[in-house]
XYZ file of N, CA and C in Angstrom:
573
model
N -19.888 26.683 -38.362
C -20.469 25.411 -38.897
C -20.862 25.438 -40.261
N -21.387 26.579 -40.705
C -21.604 26.653 -42.073
C -20.427 26.421 -43.045
N -19.213 26.967 -42.544
C -17.964 26.743 -43.410
C -17.622 25.288 -43.485
N -17.712 24.674 -42.267
C -17.512 23.190 -42.214
C -18.350 22.503 -43.269
N -19.595 22.863 -43.351
C -20.569 22.191 -44.213
C -20.302 22.469 -45.686
N -19.949 23.668 -45.854
C -19.475 24.112 -47.311
C -18.315 23.119 -47.829
N -17.186 23.212 -46.873
C -16.147 22.480 -47.120
C -16.489 20.922 -47.481
N -17.387 20.369 -46.620
C -17.656 19.060 -46.787
C -18.471 18.830 -48.111
N -19.284 19.682 -48.469
C -19.946 19.601 -49.747
C -19.066 19.756 -50.874
N -18.061 20.596 -50.776
C -16.911 20.726 -51.860
C -16.130 19.398 -52.021
N -15.907 18.736 -50.919
C -15.117 17.635 -50.915
C -15.986 16.602 -51.622
N -17.330 16.454 -51.099
C -18.133 15.545 -51.719
C -18.293 15.712 -53.266
N -18.327 16.929 -53.660
C -18.432 17.045 -55.127
C -17.170 16.504 -55.858
N -16.120 16.931 -55.307
C -14.825 16.485 -55.834
C -14.657 14.872 -55.842
N -15.126 14.194 -54.795
C -14.950 12.747 -54.767
C -16.202 12.202 -55.854
N -17.417 12.789 -55.713
C -18.385 12.158 -56.499
C -18.019 12.409 -58.070
N -17.535 13.612 -58.445
C -17.140 13.793 -59.812
C -16.090 12.904 -60.271
N -15.125 12.542 -59.417
C -13.920 11.672 -59.803
C -14.392 10.341 -60.027
N -15.561 9.855 -59.220
C -16.175 8.631 -59.303
C -16.930 8.394 -60.766
N -17.262 9.576 -61.243
C -18.357 9.545 -62.274
C -19.663 9.594 -62.057
N -19.904 9.833 -60.741
C -21.297 9.794 -60.191
C -22.109 11.152 -60.431
N -23.353 11.244 -60.236
C -23.954 12.307 -60.628
C -24.036 13.136 -59.170
N -24.395 14.385 -59.382
C -24.549 15.251 -58.125
C -25.753 15.085 -57.624
N -26.662 14.178 -57.945
C -28.031 13.925 -57.393
C -27.843 13.129 -56.051
N -26.489 12.675 -55.800
C -26.461 11.965 -54.531
C -26.414 12.892 -53.259
N -26.998 12.312 -52.284
C -27.129 13.102 -51.121
C -25.815 13.171 -50.413
N -25.604 14.339 -49.784
C -24.331 14.622 -49.115
C -24.147 13.798 -47.857
N -23.027 13.726 -47.303
C -22.678 12.825 -46.056
C -23.398 13.032 -45.036
N -23.628 14.317 -44.637
C -24.260 14.740 -43.481
C -25.688 14.368 -43.464
N -26.061 14.551 -44.593
C -27.757 14.045 -44.712
C -27.761 12.466 -44.623
N -26.704 11.893 -45.362
C -26.773 10.383 -45.234
C -26.824 9.867 -43.733
N -25.868 10.553 -42.835
C -25.690 10.211 -41.650
C -26.883 10.558 -40.817
N -27.736 11.662 -41.113
C -28.934 11.898 -40.408
C -29.886 10.901 -40.736
N -29.836 10.486 -42.037
C -30.939 9.372 -42.618
C -30.672 8.090 -41.791
N -29.516 7.698 -41.706
C -28.992 6.447 -41.036
C -29.474 6.583 -39.441
N -29.252 7.813 -38.855
C -29.632 7.952 -37.467
C -31.113 7.824 -37.265
N -31.912 8.319 -38.272
C -33.392 8.317 -38.131
C -33.919 6.795 -38.157
N -33.395 6.182 -39.233
C -33.674 4.767 -39.387
C -33.306 3.873 -38.283
N -32.124 4.162 -37.706
C -31.699 3.372 -36.417
C -32.671 3.655 -35.340
N -33.050 4.990 -35.155
C -34.125 5.284 -34.104
C -35.247 4.657 -34.290
N -35.840 4.361 -35.661
C -37.054 3.752 -35.970
C -36.958 2.205 -35.398
N -35.816 1.575 -35.936
C -35.598 0.180 -35.690
C -35.446 -0.087 -34.062
N -34.826 0.767 -33.352
C -34.654 0.609 -31.958
C -35.899 0.917 -31.291
N -36.875 1.696 -31.705
C -38.381 1.986 -31.108
C -39.020 0.756 -31.463
N -38.853 0.145 -32.604
C -39.698 -1.132 -32.885
C -39.091 -2.331 -32.082
N -37.952 -2.416 -31.983
C -37.169 -3.527 -31.181
C -36.698 -3.046 -29.777
N -37.545 -3.251 -28.816
C -36.977 -2.666 -27.609
C -35.592 -3.535 -26.994
N -35.483 -4.811 -27.308
C -34.357 -5.540 -26.741
C -33.044 -5.025 -27.445
N -33.145 -4.645 -28.742
C -32.060 -3.923 -29.319
C -31.662 -2.647 -28.708
N -32.673 -1.887 -28.399
C -32.553 -0.599 -27.807
C -31.813 -0.794 -26.362
N -32.348 -1.761 -25.552
C -31.672 -2.053 -24.256
C -30.284 -2.578 -24.447
N -30.016 -3.274 -25.293
C -28.527 -3.895 -25.733
C -27.714 -2.868 -26.150
N -28.163 -1.820 -26.918
C -27.361 -0.736 -27.322
C -26.953 0.197 -26.017
N -28.184 0.388 -25.277
C -27.923 1.232 -24.058
C -26.769 0.612 -23.004
N -27.092 -0.684 -22.959
C -26.107 -1.546 -22.231
C -24.720 -1.325 -22.537
N -24.537 -1.500 -24.135
C -23.296 -1.422 -24.672
C -22.611 -0.120 -24.504
N -23.532 1.034 -24.459
C -23.022 2.434 -24.256
C -22.499 2.618 -22.854
N -23.110 1.876 -21.930
C -22.515 1.864 -20.589
C -21.221 1.113 -20.271
N -21.260 0.002 -21.094
C -20.149 -1.030 -20.880
C -19.079 -0.706 -21.828
N -19.151 0.246 -22.675
C -18.092 0.463 -23.940
C -16.627 0.586 -23.339
N -16.375 1.284 -22.272
C -15.084 1.367 -21.545
C -14.496 -0.005 -21.211
N -15.532 -0.840 -20.661
C -14.847 -2.125 -20.356
C -14.657 -3.143 -21.459
N -15.527 -2.805 -22.548
C -15.484 -3.870 -23.560
C -14.462 -3.432 -24.693
N -14.336 -2.090 -24.869
C -13.537 -1.715 -26.101
C -12.168 -1.091 -25.501
N -12.020 -1.123 -24.200
C -10.704 -0.472 -23.612
C -10.500 0.818 -23.872
N -9.284 1.320 -24.219
C -8.961 2.783 -24.582
C -9.185 3.392 -25.706
N -9.997 2.423 -26.664
C -10.380 3.029 -27.942
C -9.367 2.639 -29.209
N -8.422 1.889 -28.851
C -7.544 1.441 -29.946
C -8.068 0.174 -30.567
N -8.649 0.432 -31.872
C -9.353 -0.802 -32.318
C -8.557 -1.854 -32.517
N -7.377 -1.918 -33.017
C -6.407 -3.200 -33.214
C -6.357 -3.796 -31.910
N -5.965 -2.928 -30.772
C -5.873 -3.714 -29.451
C -7.141 -4.247 -28.900
N -8.237 -3.563 -29.219
C -9.577 -4.020 -28.884
C -9.872 -5.329 -29.531
N -9.549 -5.336 -30.770
C -9.825 -6.693 -31.431
C -8.877 -7.766 -30.902
N -7.666 -7.481 -30.544
C -6.834 -8.494 -29.915
C -7.373 -9.091 -28.580
N -7.820 -8.106 -27.885
C -8.234 -8.382 -26.483
C -9.541 -9.159 -26.485
N -10.469 -8.627 -27.262
C -11.847 -9.289 -27.126
C -12.381 -9.389 -28.608
N -12.739 -10.453 -29.066
C -13.417 -10.646 -30.459
C -14.894 -10.226 -30.421
N -15.572 -10.207 -31.651
C -16.819 -9.588 -31.449
C -17.845 -10.420 -30.837
N -17.599 -11.756 -30.877
C -18.549 -12.705 -30.101
C -18.471 -12.383 -28.546
N -17.276 -12.228 -28.289
C -17.060 -12.052 -26.866
C -17.655 -10.730 -26.192
N -17.621 -9.536 -27.124
C -18.331 -8.393 -26.771
C -19.688 -8.442 -26.738
N -20.250 -9.401 -27.548
C -21.507 -9.486 -27.598
C -22.083 -10.392 -26.278
N -21.098 -11.246 -25.765
C -21.571 -11.961 -24.628
C -21.491 -11.156 -23.547
N -20.451 -10.187 -23.308
C -20.340 -9.248 -22.318
C -21.683 -8.285 -22.403
N -22.231 -7.871 -23.251
C -23.426 -6.916 -23.502
C -24.421 -7.757 -22.863
N -24.563 -9.141 -23.365
C -25.662 -9.888 -22.894
C -25.684 -10.307 -21.173
N -24.420 -10.215 -20.794
C -24.266 -10.513 -19.167
C -25.037 -9.305 -18.432
N -25.149 -9.688 -17.171
C -25.603 -8.782 -16.195
C -24.410 -7.677 -15.851
N -24.565 -6.768 -15.136
C -23.707 -5.761 -14.895
C -22.860 -6.161 -13.886
N -23.017 -6.913 -12.978
C -22.179 -7.285 -11.969
C -21.114 -8.427 -12.489
N -21.341 -9.150 -13.540
C -20.525 -10.053 -14.182
C -19.619 -9.276 -15.040
N -20.067 -8.140 -15.654
C -19.153 -7.343 -16.462
C -18.192 -6.761 -15.702
N -18.558 -6.157 -14.547
C -17.534 -5.555 -13.484
C -16.499 -6.621 -13.129
N -17.099 -7.836 -12.967
C -16.072 -8.837 -12.561
C -15.018 -9.211 -13.642
N -15.725 -9.315 -15.060
C -14.627 -9.386 -16.295
C -13.864 -8.220 -16.341
N -14.223 -6.992 -15.982
C -13.363 -5.838 -16.039
C -12.291 -6.031 -15.118
N -12.595 -6.447 -13.777
C -11.597 -6.694 -12.691
C -10.752 -7.653 -13.281
N -11.130 -8.826 -13.995
C -10.245 -9.841 -14.366
C -9.159 -9.360 -15.505
N -9.753 -8.414 -16.453
C -8.996 -7.787 -17.309
C -7.845 -7.005 -16.555
N -7.994 -6.251 -15.572
C -7.062 -5.468 -14.918
C -6.135 -6.496 -14.159
N -6.632 -7.531 -13.690
C -5.672 -8.569 -13.087
C -4.809 -9.162 -14.163
N -5.339 -9.319 -15.324
C -4.531 -10.018 -16.512
C -3.436 -8.992 -16.818
N -3.894 -7.597 -16.874
C -2.802 -6.607 -17.352
C -1.767 -6.573 -16.196
N -2.080 -6.796 -14.916
C -1.090 -6.663 -13.806
C -0.306 -7.865 -13.607
N -0.676 -9.008 -14.289
C -0.011 -10.127 -14.131
C 1.466 -10.088 -14.577
N 1.673 -9.456 -15.561
C 3.067 -9.119 -16.036
C 4.119 -8.521 -14.922
N 3.485 -7.753 -13.986
C 4.006 -7.126 -12.854
C 4.454 -8.214 -11.875
N 3.484 -9.111 -11.658
C 3.716 -10.224 -10.719
C 4.748 -11.215 -11.178
N 4.872 -11.313 -12.491
C 5.684 -12.418 -13.038
C 7.175 -11.916 -13.252
N 7.633 -10.966 -12.546
C 8.875 -10.600 -12.554
C 9.974 -11.499 -12.111
N 11.091 -11.469 -12.700
C 12.279 -12.414 -12.442
C 12.582 -12.095 -10.804
N 12.561 -11.035 -10.258
C 12.963 -10.717 -8.852
C 12.061 -11.713 -7.996
N 10.796 -11.773 -8.440
C 9.952 -12.606 -7.434
C 10.151 -14.113 -7.355
N 10.774 -14.355 -8.740
C 11.229 -15.933 -8.550
C 12.329 -16.000 -7.626
N 13.200 -15.121 -7.618
C 14.495 -14.984 -6.834
C 14.153 -15.029 -5.450
N 12.970 -14.147 -5.071
C 12.494 -14.010 -3.753
C 11.992 -15.272 -3.419
N 11.197 -16.195 -4.170
C 10.759 -17.479 -3.831
C 11.882 -18.331 -3.436
N 13.081 -18.267 -4.138
C 14.066 -19.057 -3.899
C 14.743 -18.820 -2.556
N 14.663 -17.476 -1.995
C 15.272 -16.882 -0.967
C 14.363 -17.063 0.176
N 13.237 -17.583 -0.079
C 12.303 -17.735 1.096
C 12.636 -18.664 2.250
N 13.297 -19.801 1.984
C 13.824 -20.659 3.052
C 14.906 -19.989 4.010
N 15.680 -19.298 3.246
C 16.782 -18.497 4.077
C 16.100 -17.534 4.925
N 15.125 -16.867 4.209
C 14.320 -15.730 5.183
C 13.625 -16.331 6.404
N 12.952 -17.480 6.310
C 12.457 -18.168 7.313
C 13.597 -18.518 8.216
N 14.634 -19.037 7.986
C 15.772 -19.300 8.884
C 16.359 -18.020 9.655
N 16.362 -17.049 8.843
C 16.680 -15.701 9.463
C 15.642 -15.394 10.551
N 14.397 -15.460 10.129
C 13.185 -15.158 11.153
C 13.418 -15.951 12.389
N 13.694 -17.359 12.361
C 13.778 -18.184 13.668
C 15.114 -17.577 14.288
N 16.226 -17.354 13.576
C 17.287 -16.867 14.261
C 16.984 -15.808 14.973
N 16.228 -14.729 14.157
C 16.000 -13.418 14.892
C 15.103 -13.659 16.181
N 14.215 -14.560 15.999
C 13.276 -14.948 17.276
C 14.362 -15.513 18.504
N 15.264 -16.373 18.049
C 16.100 -16.704 19.180
C 16.929 -15.633 19.770
N 17.475 -14.801 18.926
C 18.271 -13.653 19.344
C 17.345 -12.679 20.058
N 16.181 -12.678 19.873
C 15.241 -11.530 20.721
C 15.100 -12.250 22.185
N 15.008 -13.643 22.276
C 14.893 -14.256 23.580
C 16.109 -14.055 24.232
N 17.405 -14.275 23.598
C 18.564 -14.116 24.183
C 18.862 -12.594 24.692
N 18.216 -11.631 23.935
C 18.313 -10.319 24.390
C 17.515 -10.119 25.720
N 16.352 -10.675 25.569
C 15.429 -10.650 26.807
C 15.991 -11.104 28.139
N 16.604 -12.200 27.873
C 17.373 -12.959 28.959
C 18.560 -12.013 29.602
N 19.387 -11.492 28.521
C 20.478 -10.727 28.787
C 19.871 -9.393 29.618
N 18.760 -8.716 29.087
C 18.138 -7.616 29.839
C 17.774 -7.834 31.086
N 17.261 -9.066 31.354
C 16.532 -9.471 32.567
C 17.953 -9.618 33.573
N 18.998 -10.408 33.134
C 20.324 -10.547 33.861
C 20.759 -9.334 34.321
N 20.967 -8.344 33.427
C 21.542 -7.240 33.637
C 20.687 -6.335 34.724
N 19.472 -6.352 34.490
C 18.480 -5.622 35.483
C 18.604 -6.213 36.790
N 18.738 -7.631 36.999
C 18.960 -8.261 38.235
C 20.258 -7.956 38.849
N 21.383 -7.812 38.044
C 22.633 -7.287 38.567
C 22.424 -5.878 39.075
N 22.044 -4.923 38.344
C 21.824 -3.677 38.698
C 20.997 -3.461 40.018
N 19.977 -4.206 40.193
C 19.007 -4.198 41.293
C 19.791 -4.770 42.495
N 20.650 -5.801 42.288
C 21.446 -6.169 43.341
C 22.623 -5.242 43.790
N 23.111 -4.653 42.736
C 24.240 -3.589 43.068
C 23.656 -2.397 43.847
N 22.338 -2.051 43.485
C 21.772 -0.952 44.151
C 21.354 -1.392 45.749
N 20.993 -2.650 45.903
C 20.664 -2.975 47.137
C 21.931 -3.195 48.054
N 23.139 -3.639 47.476
C 24.140 -3.791 48.224
C 24.722 -2.477 48.564
N 24.684 -1.583 47.583
C 25.288 -0.195 47.775
C 24.419 0.478 48.901
N 23.186 0.364 48.960
C 22.370 0.883 49.905
C 22.639 0.299 51.278
N 22.998 -1.019 51.514
C 23.360 -1.703 52.702
C 24.669 -1.218 53.100
N 25.553 -1.010 52.171
C 26.972 -0.600 52.610
C 26.902 0.759 53.063
N 26.001 1.562 52.383
C 25.903 2.938 52.815
C 25.350 3.041 54.180
N 24.343 2.152 54.466
C 23.906 2.166 55.924
C 24.970 1.703 56.829
N 25.731 0.702 56.459
C 26.850 0.386 57.432
C 27.722 1.480 57.587
N 28.164 2.213 56.542
C 29.193 3.219 56.761
C 28.545 4.391 57.573
N 27.292 4.608 57.528
C 26.729 5.630 58.380
C 26.686 5.201 59.705
N 26.465 3.943 60.056
C 26.426 3.458 61.318
C 27.842 3.391 61.974
N 28.906 2.941 61.013
C 30.263 3.066 61.669
C 30.607 4.389 61.779
N 30.142 5.544 61.054
C 30.546 6.800 61.318
C 29.964 7.316 62.474
N 28.767 6.771 62.919
C 28.265 7.238 64.102
C 28.962 6.615 65.298
N 29.242 5.371 65.086
C 30.067 4.502 66.305
C 31.463 5.309 66.378
N 32.103 5.661 65.308
C 33.414 6.312 65.351
C 33.357 7.615 65.863
N 32.294 8.163 65.667
C 31.908 9.743 66.136
C 31.987 9.672 67.541
N 30.924 8.681 68.015
C 30.752 8.415 69.547
C 32.005 8.053 70.185
N 32.862 7.241 69.781
C 34.071 6.918 70.225
C 35.083 8.185 70.399
N 35.315 8.907 69.368
C 35.916 10.033 69.284
C 35.482 11.063 70.249
N 34.148 11.169 70.443
C 33.660 12.034 71.370
C 34.101 11.570 72.961
N 34.049 10.389 73.200
C 34.531 9.670 74.481
C 35.910 9.811 74.815
N 36.786 9.653 73.684
C 38.210 9.936 73.772
C 38.614 11.094 74.129
N 37.711 12.098 73.285
C 38.101 13.525 73.606
C 37.684 14.075 75.021
N 36.730 13.521 75.524
C 36.315 13.629 76.809
C 37.253 13.088 77.892
N 37.740 11.893 77.641
C 38.682 11.451 78.538
C 40.147 12.029 78.389
N 40.420 12.438 77.229
C 41.750 13.119 77.060
C 41.588 14.571 77.746
N 40.438 15.216 77.624
C 40.149 16.226 78.265
C 40.332 16.279 79.900
N 39.912 15.193 80.280
C 39.726 15.021 81.755
C 41.106 14.598 82.199
N 42.062 13.992 81.398
C 43.239 13.573 81.725
C 44.320 14.611 81.439
N 44.002 15.692 80.948
C 44.968 16.892 80.649
C 45.606 17.536 81.860
N 46.909 18.139 81.807
C 47.484 18.642 82.943
C 46.668 19.574 83.572
N 45.805 20.357 82.918
C 45.074 21.269 83.793
C 44.028 20.520 84.615
N 43.396 19.632 84.087
C 42.406 19.042 84.714
C 43.095 18.128 85.893
N 44.250 17.625 85.769
C 44.979 17.035 86.838
C 45.437 18.069 87.986
N 45.755 19.167 87.477
C 46.148 20.162 88.689
C 44.829 20.519 89.427
N 43.760 20.542 88.938
C 42.673 20.953 89.767
C 42.367 19.651 90.723
N 42.791 18.686 90.577
C 42.451 17.588 91.531
C 43.227 17.800 92.769
């Protein structure tokens, strides 16, 4: 820190001697300290100023933005900044939100969105057509389910008929076999 002060004093001597001023001038760091002391006294004497300065310190980010002075002056003038400091905190946050919205407005105003607005009627037609297609699909699924259920019922009924016919044919075959056995030459010779 001493090195920095020594360099600052050397710079001040060079600047003051170039202007033709005397070296009795107080150095810059002492001038800053004097100004800070006087500001502290004024703020102590005038409480509303102290409150306003404290409020400004809290709101500096919302008021000054990212610190770029030219951009800050373009965004808000001095009068607008004073009004912001005088507003209550909730209004300032609302204004900060509005600033964010304004910054995002360029994203909303893209040409793609205007094309999207033009395509909105077509999208609504497609939605309606899609709704109709969903209805048709549901009806087709219901019809197919009904056909499959009928197929299963008829297949089961036919299976039961085939089982019954098999039983009948097996019974007939048994009786024929018994009759043939009874009518065979051996059976006839026993008689």
